[in-house]
Amino acid sequence: MLKVNDPIKIASFDGGGLRGWGPSYVLSKLQDEIGDFNPSEYFDVFSGTSTGAIIALSLAMGIDVKTLLETYEKGKQLFFSNRYSKKDSVRIPIFPRFNNDVFVKFALNYVDKDVTLRDIWLRRKKTIILYATNFTTGSPLIFATPDITGPYIVGSDYKIIDIFRAVVGAPSYFELMNMKIDGKKVLIGDGGMWANNPSSYTLKNCKENFGDDKKLHMLSFGNEYWEDILFYDSYNQLKLASLTQDLVKVSTRSQMKYSSKMSNFLADRNFRFVIKENAESPLDSLTDSFKEAVKKTYNIDREEIIDFIKN
């Protein structure tokens, strides 16, 4: 748990499907190049949306970043292989294409089935903020450890395996999670439509709960080239899907750009890693062009990001 006068080191991860390979790669490289740097131990606060929530929660649990990188390398086979038939898909809210039980199986490699967010906080002394959506009420929903309170933040006594399922419920990709929130049954999915770049929300939550924003230092990982993400790898022939794709693209891209600007008040206490060239990569597939773009950007930013971590 954070001490009053300590600097607060924040890691923030955008949504973006298998583009989660990017931050996993960068943090793995930093771990290799900075002798005493372990992302799971270095950061005090882990925040994320969708795939970013998976990264944030995994690191906060103490999972090694190299394990995450290996997981994303196999991501299409691990996470996008259990496909619903079209007949089954249309019977489920938001018409998911994939079953998200695979994320429960991933979580169970590291925690018992009854472990809660509060348990992780007590064990690891790490703050966790994960952004989701209550699709039943059309409201934001935030899973957070007990040291974070505020609007739309629910309690921390939810099981880790349920949270893993809930935060990846991206419309048309994975199914929504049936959960009981404040005594009411609701459908929970990812927060990509309102917080795909969660950095500014995380700063607000940290400032309001920990005080002086001069203590905040944030490393965030973005997907600013959102217009080049292919939302539908094999369903492009569906006109309705194409329309949904465009609407989601406008919403998420606008929010991400605004959130990036809102985080700039940290000045040199904020470093945002974003690939510096266009690279097509479907959310459910990992392309060589995207991986090369990440590696090139890391080589360009390497000295600056290492200096940011060290200082």
C-alpha positions as a LaTeX table, in Angstrom:
\begin{tabular}{lrrr}
\hline
Residue & $x$ (\AA) & $y$ (\AA) & $z$ (\AA) \\
\hline
Met1 & 0.00 & 0.00 & 0.00 \\
Leu2 & 1.18 & 3.52 & $-0.79$ \\
Lys3 & 2.94 & 5.68 & 1.79 \\
Val4 & 2.05 & 9.36 & 2.14 \\
Asn5 & 5.22 & 10.92 & 0.68 \\
Asp6 & 6.15 & 8.29 & $-1.88$ \\
Pro7 & 5.98 & 9.03 & $-5.63$ \\
Ile8 & 3.15 & 7.08 & $-7.22$ \\
Lys9 & 4.21 & 5.12 & $-10.30$ \\
Ile10 & 1.30 & 4.33 & $-12.60$ \\
Ala11 & 1.07 & 1.92 & $-15.54$ \\
Ser12 & $-1.88$ & 2.47 & $-17.88$ \\
Phe13 & $-2.82$ & 0.20 & $-20.78$ \\
Asp14 & $-5.24$ & 0.94 & $-23.64$ \\
Gly15 & $-7.62$ & $-1.59$ & $-25.15$ \\
Gly16 & $-6.76$ & $-3.12$ & $-28.50$ \\
Gly17 & $-7.11$ & $-6.89$ & $-28.63$ \\
Leu18 & $-3.91$ & $-8.71$ & $-29.55$ \\
Arg19 & $-2.18$ & $-5.35$ & $-29.82$ \\
Gly20 & $-1.57$ & $-6.02$ & $-26.15$ \\
Trp21 & 1.56 & $-7.66$ & $-27.52$ \\
Gly22 & 3.03 & $-4.14$ & $-27.83$ \\
Pro23 & 3.22 & $-3.13$ & $-24.15$ \\
Ser24 & 4.17 & $-6.70$ & $-23.22$ \\
Tyr25 & 7.10 & $-6.51$ & $-25.64$ \\
Val26 & 8.24 & $-3.07$ & $-24.46$ \\
Leu27 & 8.08 & $-3.95$ & $-20.76$ \\
Ser28 & 9.90 & $-7.22$ & $-21.47$ \\
Lys29 & 12.69 & $-5.33$ & $-23.26$ \\
Leu30 & 12.92 & $-2.83$ & $-20.40$ \\
Gln31 & 13.17 & $-5.69$ & $-17.92$ \\
Asp32 & 16.10 & $-7.09$ & $-19.91$ \\
Glu33 & 17.88 & $-3.74$ & $-20.23$ \\
Ile34 & 17.34 & $-2.28$ & $-16.77$ \\
Gly35 & 18.90 & $-4.65$ & $-14.26$ \\
Asp36 & 16.57 & $-4.13$ & $-11.32$ \\
Phe37 & 13.37 & $-3.35$ & $-13.24$ \\
Asn38 & 10.46 & $-5.74$ & $-12.77$ \\
Pro39 & 7.16 & $-4.23$ & $-14.02$ \\
Ser40 & 5.09 & $-6.28$ & $-11.57$ \\
Glu41 & 7.03 & $-4.78$ & $-8.65$ \\
Tyr42 & 8.04 & $-1.35$ & $-9.98$ \\
Phe43 & 4.58 & 0.14 & $-10.49$ \\
Asp44 & 2.24 & 1.05 & $-7.64$ \\
Val45 & $-0.91$ & 1.44 & $-9.74$ \\
Phe46 & $-2.05$ & $-0.77$ & $-12.63$ \\
Ser47 & $-4.93$ & 0.40 & $-14.81$ \\
Gly48 & $-6.36$ & $-0.75$ & $-18.09$ \\
Thr49 & $-9.29$ & $-1.33$ & $-20.42$ \\
Ser50 & $-10.17$ & $-4.54$ & $-22.27$ \\
Thr51 & $-6.88$ & $-6.22$ & $-23.25$ \\
Gly52 & $-5.19$ & $-3.48$ & $-21.24$ \\
Ala53 & $-7.17$ & $-4.59$ & $-18.20$ \\
Ile54 & $-5.89$ & $-8.13$ & $-18.71$ \\
Ile55 & $-2.30$ & $-6.83$ & $-18.77$ \\
Ala56 & $-2.85$ & $-4.55$ & $-15.77$ \\
Leu57 & $-4.51$ & $-7.22$ & $-13.65$ \\
Ser58 & $-1.95$ & $-9.86$ & $-14.62$ \\
Leu59 & 1.02 & $-7.68$ & $-13.68$ \\
Ala60 & $-0.67$ & $-6.59$ & $-10.46$ \\
Met61 & $-1.11$ & $-10.27$ & $-9.60$ \\
Gly62 & 2.63 & $-10.77$ & $-10.06$ \\
Ile63 & 2.60 & $-12.58$ & $-13.41$ \\
Asp64 & 5.93 & $-12.09$ & $-15.17$ \\
Val65 & 5.77 & $-9.85$ & $-18.23$ \\
Lys66 & 7.59 & $-12.46$ & $-20.33$ \\
Thr67 & 4.76 & $-14.86$ & $-19.61$ \\
Leu68 & 2.35 & $-12.23$ & $-20.89$ \\
Leu69 & 4.44 & $-11.74$ & $-24.03$ \\
Glu70 & 4.41 & $-15.49$ & $-24.71$ \\
Thr71 & 0.65 & $-15.51$ & $-24.15$ \\
Tyr72 & 0.07 & $-12.77$ & $-26.73$ \\
Glu73 & 2.36 & $-14.56$ & $-29.18$ \\
Lys74 & $-0.10$ & $-17.47$ & $-29.01$ \\
Gly75 & $-3.10$ & $-15.18$ & $-28.59$ \\
Lys76 & $-5.05$ & $-16.07$ & $-31.71$ \\
Gln77 & $-4.90$ & $-19.78$ & $-30.88$ \\
Leu78 & $-5.51$ & $-19.24$ & $-27.15$ \\
Phe79 & $-8.22$ & $-16.57$ & $-27.11$ \\
Phe80 & $-9.82$ & $-16.57$ & $-30.56$ \\
Ser81 & $-10.20$ & $-20.26$ & $-31.36$ \\
Asn82 & $-13.37$ & $-21.12$ & $-29.42$ \\
Arg83 & $-15.76$ & $-19.62$ & $-31.97$ \\
Tyr84 & $-19.54$ & $-19.61$ & $-31.72$ \\
Ser85 & $-21.55$ & $-20.68$ & $-34.74$ \\
Lys86 & $-23.55$ & $-17.86$ & $-36.33$ \\
Lys87 & $-26.71$ & $-19.63$ & $-35.18$ \\
Asp88 & $-25.56$ & $-19.56$ & $-31.54$ \\
Ser89 & $-24.07$ & $-16.08$ & $-31.75$ \\
Val90 & $-27.34$ & $-14.34$ & $-32.67$ \\
Arg91 & $-29.00$ & $-15.77$ & $-29.55$ \\
Ile92 & $-26.54$ & $-14.05$ & $-27.20$ \\
Pro93 & $-26.49$ & $-10.30$ & $-26.33$ \\
Ile94 & $-24.15$ & $-8.23$ & $-28.58$ \\
Phe95 & $-23.71$ & $-11.26$ & $-30.92$ \\
Pro96 & $-20.29$ & $-12.46$ & $-29.73$ \\
Arg97 & $-18.13$ & $-14.52$ & $-32.03$ \\
Phe98 & $-15.95$ & $-16.09$ & $-29.33$ \\
Asn99 & $-16.48$ & $-17.74$ & $-25.97$ \\
Asn100 & $-14.52$ & $-15.94$ & $-23.24$ \\
Asp101 & $-14.18$ & $-18.92$ & $-20.90$ \\
Val102 & $-10.59$ & $-19.06$ & $-22.17$ \\
Phe103 & $-9.78$ & $-16.04$ & $-20.00$ \\
Val104 & $-11.03$ & $-17.89$ & $-16.93$ \\
Lys105 & $-8.71$ & $-20.78$ & $-17.80$ \\
Phe106 & $-5.83$ & $-18.30$ & $-18.14$ \\
Ala107 & $-6.56$ & $-16.76$ & $-14.74$ \\
Leu108 & $-6.85$ & $-20.16$ & $-13.04$ \\
Asn109 & $-3.22$ & $-20.84$ & $-13.93$ \\
Tyr110 & $-2.30$ & $-18.21$ & $-11.34$ \\
Val111 & $-5.12$ & $-17.89$ & $-8.79$ \\
Asp112 & $-7.66$ & $-20.10$ & $-7.07$ \\
Lys113 & $-11.22$ & $-19.76$ & $-8.30$ \\
Asp114 & $-12.44$ & $-17.87$ & $-5.21$ \\
Val115 & $-9.66$ & $-15.24$ & $-5.03$ \\
Thr116 & $-11.02$ & $-11.68$ & $-5.16$ \\
Leu117 & $-9.63$ & $-8.30$ & $-6.13$ \\
Arg118 & $-9.42$ & $-7.44$ & $-2.43$ \\
Asp119 & $-7.32$ & $-10.58$ & $-1.83$ \\
Ile120 & $-4.81$ & $-9.49$ & $-4.49$ \\
Trp121 & $-4.63$ & $-6.00$ & $-2.94$ \\
Leu122 & $-3.97$ & $-7.39$ & 0.54 \\
Arg123 & $-1.38$ & $-9.84$ & $-0.76$ \\
Arg124 & 0.46 & $-7.66$ & $-3.26$ \\
Lys125 & $-0.10$ & $-4.10$ & $-1.94$ \\
Lys126 & $-0.86$ & $-2.90$ & $-5.48$ \\
Thr127 & $-3.63$ & $-0.53$ & $-6.59$ \\
Ile128 & $-5.74$ & $-1.84$ & $-9.49$ \\
Ile129 & $-8.22$ & 0.15 & $-11.61$ \\
Leu130 & $-10.04$ & $-1.64$ & $-14.44$ \\
Tyr131 & $-12.56$ & 0.03 & $-16.76$ \\
Ala132 & $-15.72$ & $-1.73$ & $-17.91$ \\
Thr133 & $-19.31$ & $-0.96$ & $-18.95$ \\
Asn134 & $-22.65$ & $-1.86$ & $-17.39$ \\
Phe135 & $-24.56$ & $-2.68$ & $-20.57$ \\
Thr136 & $-27.81$ & $-3.13$ & $-18.65$ \\
Thr137 & $-27.87$ & 0.46 & $-17.41$ \\
Gly138 & $-25.65$ & 2.02 & $-20.08$ \\
Ser139 & $-23.24$ & 3.25 & $-17.42$ \\
Pro140 & $-19.50$ & 3.18 & $-16.78$ \\
Leu141 & $-18.33$ & 0.59 & $-14.29$ \\
Ile142 & $-14.92$ & 0.45 & $-12.62$ \\
Phe143 & $-13.44$ & $-2.48$ & $-10.76$ \\
Ala144 & $-10.93$ & $-1.17$ & $-8.22$ \\
Thr145 & $-9.08$ & $-2.15$ & $-5.09$ \\
Pro146 & $-10.36$ & $-0.80$ & $-1.73$ \\
Asp147 & $-8.02$ & 2.20 & $-1.73$ \\
Ile148 & $-9.88$ & 3.70 & $-4.74$ \\
Thr149 & $-13.37$ & 5.12 & $-4.27$ \\
Gly150 & $-15.56$ & 7.36 & $-6.41$ \\
Pro151 & $-18.37$ & 7.41 & $-8.99$ \\
Tyr152 & $-19.09$ & 4.12 & $-10.80$ \\
Ile153 & $-16.52$ & 2.25 & $-8.73$ \\
Val154 & $-17.90$ & $-1.02$ & $-7.41$ \\
Gly155 & $-16.63$ & $-3.03$ & $-4.46$ \\
Ser156 & $-13.48$ & $-5.12$ & $-4.57$ \\
Asp157 & $-15.00$ & $-8.42$ & $-3.46$ \\
Tyr158 & $-15.54$ & $-9.76$ & $-6.97$ \\
Lys159 & $-13.71$ & $-12.89$ & $-8.06$ \\
Ile160 & $-10.68$ & $-12.48$ & $-10.28$ \\
Ile161 & $-11.98$ & $-15.10$ & $-12.72$ \\
Asp162 & $-15.24$ & $-13.15$ & $-13.13$ \\
Ile163 & $-13.40$ & $-9.89$ & $-13.65$ \\
Phe164 & $-11.21$ & $-11.47$ & $-16.35$ \\
Arg165 & $-14.37$ & $-12.52$ & $-18.21$ \\
Ala166 & $-16.14$ & $-9.19$ & $-17.72$ \\
Val167 & $-13.41$ & $-6.77$ & $-18.84$ \\
Val168 & $-12.95$ & $-8.46$ & $-22.23$ \\
Gly169 & $-16.64$ & $-8.39$ & $-23.23$ \\
Ala170 & $-16.03$ & $-6.35$ & $-26.39$ \\
Pro171 & $-19.19$ & $-6.01$ & $-28.53$ \\
Ser172 & $-19.25$ & $-8.55$ & $-31.35$ \\
Tyr173 & $-16.09$ & $-10.27$ & $-30.06$ \\
Phe174 & $-16.70$ & $-11.76$ & $-26.61$ \\
Glu175 & $-19.90$ & $-12.29$ & $-24.66$ \\
Leu176 & $-20.97$ & $-10.06$ & $-21.79$ \\
Met177 & $-20.60$ & $-11.29$ & $-18.23$ \\
Asn178 & $-23.68$ & $-11.82$ & $-16.06$ \\
Met179 & $-22.79$ & $-10.37$ & $-12.67$ \\
Lys180 & $-24.62$ & $-9.21$ & $-9.58$ \\
Ile181 & $-23.68$ & $-5.58$ & $-8.89$ \\
Asp182 & $-25.17$ & $-3.90$ & $-5.82$ \\
Gly183 & $-27.62$ & $-6.77$ & $-5.54$ \\
Lys184 & $-28.87$ & $-6.52$ & $-9.12$ \\
Lys185 & $-28.11$ & $-8.84$ & $-12.03$ \\
Val186 & $-26.54$ & $-6.92$ & $-14.91$ \\
Leu187 & $-24.49$ & $-7.53$ & $-18.05$ \\
Ile188 & $-20.90$ & $-6.30$ & $-17.91$ \\
Gly189 & $-18.53$ & $-5.82$ & $-20.85$ \\
Asp190 & $-15.34$ & $-3.95$ & $-21.62$ \\
Gly191 & $-14.96$ & $-0.18$ & $-21.26$ \\
Gly192 & $-13.64$ & 0.50 & $-24.75$ \\
Met193 & $-16.51$ & 2.74 & $-25.82$ \\
Trp194 & $-15.85$ & 5.28 & $-23.06$ \\
Ala195 & $-12.37$ & 4.58 & $-21.67$ \\
Asn196 & $-10.31$ & 2.77 & $-24.27$ \\
Asn197 & $-7.48$ & 5.08 & $-23.25$ \\
Pro198 & $-7.95$ & 5.05 & $-19.47$ \\
Ser199 & $-5.00$ & 7.29 & $-18.61$ \\
Ser200 & $-6.88$ & 10.51 & $-17.79$ \\
Tyr201 & $-9.51$ & 8.65 & $-15.75$ \\
Thr202 & $-6.76$ & 6.89 & $-13.84$ \\
Leu203 & $-5.02$ & 10.18 & $-13.08$ \\
Lys204 & $-8.29$ & 11.62 & $-11.83$ \\
Asn205 & $-8.92$ & 8.63 & $-9.59$ \\
Cys206 & $-5.37$ & 8.70 & $-8.22$ \\
Lys207 & $-5.42$ & 12.44 & $-7.59$ \\
Glu208 & $-8.75$ & 12.25 & $-5.77$ \\
Asn209 & $-7.73$ & 9.27 & $-3.63$ \\
Phe210 & $-4.03$ & 9.92 & $-3.04$ \\
Gly211 & $-3.87$ & 13.73 & $-3.05$ \\
Asp212 & $-1.07$ & 15.81 & $-4.58$ \\
Asp213 & $-0.84$ & 15.18 & $-8.35$ \\
Lys214 & 2.84 & 16.19 & $-8.25$ \\
Lys215 & 3.51 & 12.71 & $-6.87$ \\
Leu216 & 2.00 & 11.04 & $-9.94$ \\
His217 & 4.27 & 9.52 & $-12.59$ \\
Met218 & 2.63 & 7.60 & $-15.42$ \\
Leu219 & 3.81 & 5.31 & $-18.19$ \\
Ser220 & 0.95 & 4.59 & $-20.58$ \\
Phe221 & 0.65 & 2.47 & $-23.70$ \\
Gly222 & $-1.62$ & 3.62 & $-26.51$ \\
Asn223 & $-3.23$ & 2.62 & $-29.79$ \\
Glu224 & $-3.49$ & 6.01 & $-31.46$ \\
Tyr225 & $-3.53$ & 4.55 & $-34.97$ \\
Trp226 & $-7.00$ & 3.19 & $-34.29$ \\
Glu227 & $-8.26$ & 3.96 & $-37.80$ \\
Asp228 & $-5.95$ & 1.26 & $-39.13$ \\
Ile229 & $-7.16$ & $-1.52$ & $-36.85$ \\
Leu230 & $-9.24$ & $-4.00$ & $-38.83$ \\
Phe231 & $-12.20$ & $-4.58$ & $-36.51$ \\
Tyr232 & $-13.58$ & $-7.45$ & $-38.57$ \\
Asp233 & $-11.14$ & $-9.97$ & $-39.86$ \\
Ser234 & $-13.60$ & $-12.38$ & $-41.45$ \\
Tyr235 & $-16.96$ & $-10.62$ & $-41.13$ \\
Asn236 & $-16.33$ & $-7.65$ & $-43.43$ \\
Gln237 & $-18.97$ & $-8.92$ & $-45.80$ \\
Leu238 & $-21.72$ & $-8.02$ & $-43.30$ \\
Lys239 & $-22.98$ & $-4.48$ & $-43.94$ \\
Leu240 & $-24.37$ & $-4.19$ & $-40.42$ \\
Ala241 & $-21.02$ & $-5.25$ & $-39.00$ \\
Ser242 & $-19.29$ & $-2.65$ & $-41.16$ \\
Leu243 & $-21.57$ & 0.08 & $-39.83$ \\
Thr244 & $-20.96$ & $-1.01$ & $-36.25$ \\
Gln245 & $-17.24$ & $-1.01$ & $-36.98$ \\
Asp246 & $-17.33$ & 2.61 & $-38.13$ \\
Leu247 & $-19.38$ & 3.78 & $-35.14$ \\
Val248 & $-17.08$ & 2.05 & $-32.66$ \\
Lys249 & $-14.05$ & 3.42 & $-34.46$ \\
Val250 & $-15.23$ & 7.03 & $-34.21$ \\
Ser251 & $-16.19$ & 6.67 & $-30.55$ \\
Thr252 & $-13.01$ & 4.99 & $-29.38$ \\
Arg253 & $-10.66$ & 7.11 & $-31.47$ \\
Ser254 & $-12.20$ & 10.37 & $-30.22$ \\
Gln255 & $-12.01$ & 9.27 & $-26.59$ \\
Met256 & $-8.41$ & 8.10 & $-26.91$ \\
Lys257 & $-7.22$ & 11.37 & $-28.40$ \\
Tyr258 & $-9.04$ & 13.45 & $-25.80$ \\
Ser259 & $-7.74$ & 11.34 & $-22.92$ \\
Ser260 & $-4.17$ & 11.69 & $-24.21$ \\
Lys261 & $-4.48$ & 15.49 & $-24.21$ \\
Met262 & $-6.00$ & 15.48 & $-20.72$ \\
Ser263 & $-2.98$ & 13.58 & $-19.38$ \\
Asn264 & $-0.48$ & 16.15 & $-20.63$ \\
Phe265 & $-0.66$ & 18.22 & $-17.43$ \\
Leu266 & 1.86 & 15.77 & $-15.93$ \\
Ala267 & 4.44 & 17.15 & $-18.40$ \\
Asp268 & 7.73 & 15.27 & $-17.92$ \\
Arg269 & 6.08 & 12.95 & $-15.38$ \\
Asn270 & 4.08 & 11.33 & $-18.19$ \\
Phe271 & 5.44 & 9.08 & $-20.95$ \\
Arg272 & 3.06 & 7.66 & $-23.53$ \\
Phe273 & 4.30 & 4.92 & $-25.82$ \\
Val274 & 2.54 & 4.94 & $-29.20$ \\
Ile275 & 3.76 & 3.35 & $-32.42$ \\
Lys276 & 5.11 & 5.95 & $-34.81$ \\
Glu277 & 3.90 & 4.45 & $-38.08$ \\
Asn278 & 0.69 & 2.97 & $-39.39$ \\
Ala279 & 0.52 & $-0.79$ & $-38.97$ \\
Glu280 & $-2.56$ & $-2.83$ & $-39.78$ \\
Ser281 & $-3.42$ & $-5.46$ & $-37.21$ \\
Pro282 & $-6.88$ & $-6.95$ & $-36.59$ \\
Leu283 & $-7.91$ & $-7.09$ & $-32.96$ \\
Asp284 & $-8.07$ & $-10.89$ & $-33.21$ \\
Ser285 & $-4.81$ & $-11.38$ & $-35.09$ \\
Leu286 & $-1.18$ & $-10.33$ & $-34.67$ \\
Thr287 & 0.59 & $-9.16$ & $-37.82$ \\
Asp288 & 4.30 & $-8.97$ & $-38.54$ \\
Ser289 & 3.91 & $-5.34$ & $-39.65$ \\
Phe290 & 2.49 & $-4.37$ & $-36.26$ \\
Lys291 & 5.26 & $-6.19$ & $-34.38$ \\
Glu292 & 7.91 & $-4.49$ & $-36.51$ \\
Ala293 & 6.29 & $-1.08$ & $-35.92$ \\
Val294 & 6.42 & $-1.67$ & $-32.15$ \\
Lys295 & 10.08 & $-2.71$ & $-32.31$ \\
Lys296 & 11.03 & 0.31 & $-34.43$ \\
Thr297 & 9.23 & 2.66 & $-32.08$ \\
Tyr298 & 10.92 & 1.09 & $-29.07$ \\
Asn299 & 14.33 & 1.59 & $-30.68$ \\
Ile300 & 13.49 & 5.25 & $-31.28$ \\
Asp301 & 12.13 & 5.82 & $-27.77$ \\
Arg302 & 14.53 & 3.48 & $-25.96$ \\
Glu303 & 16.83 & 6.01 & $-24.28$ \\
Glu304 & 14.00 & 8.33 & $-23.32$ \\
Ile305 & 11.83 & 5.61 & $-21.82$ \\
Ile306 & 14.75 & 4.06 & $-19.88$ \\
Asp307 & 15.61 & 7.51 & $-18.51$ \\
Phe308 & 11.95 & 7.96 & $-17.54$ \\
Ile309 & 11.93 & 4.67 & $-15.63$ \\
Lys310 & 15.25 & 5.32 & $-13.87$ \\
Asn311 & 14.44 & 8.88 & $-12.84$ \\
\hline
\end{tabular}
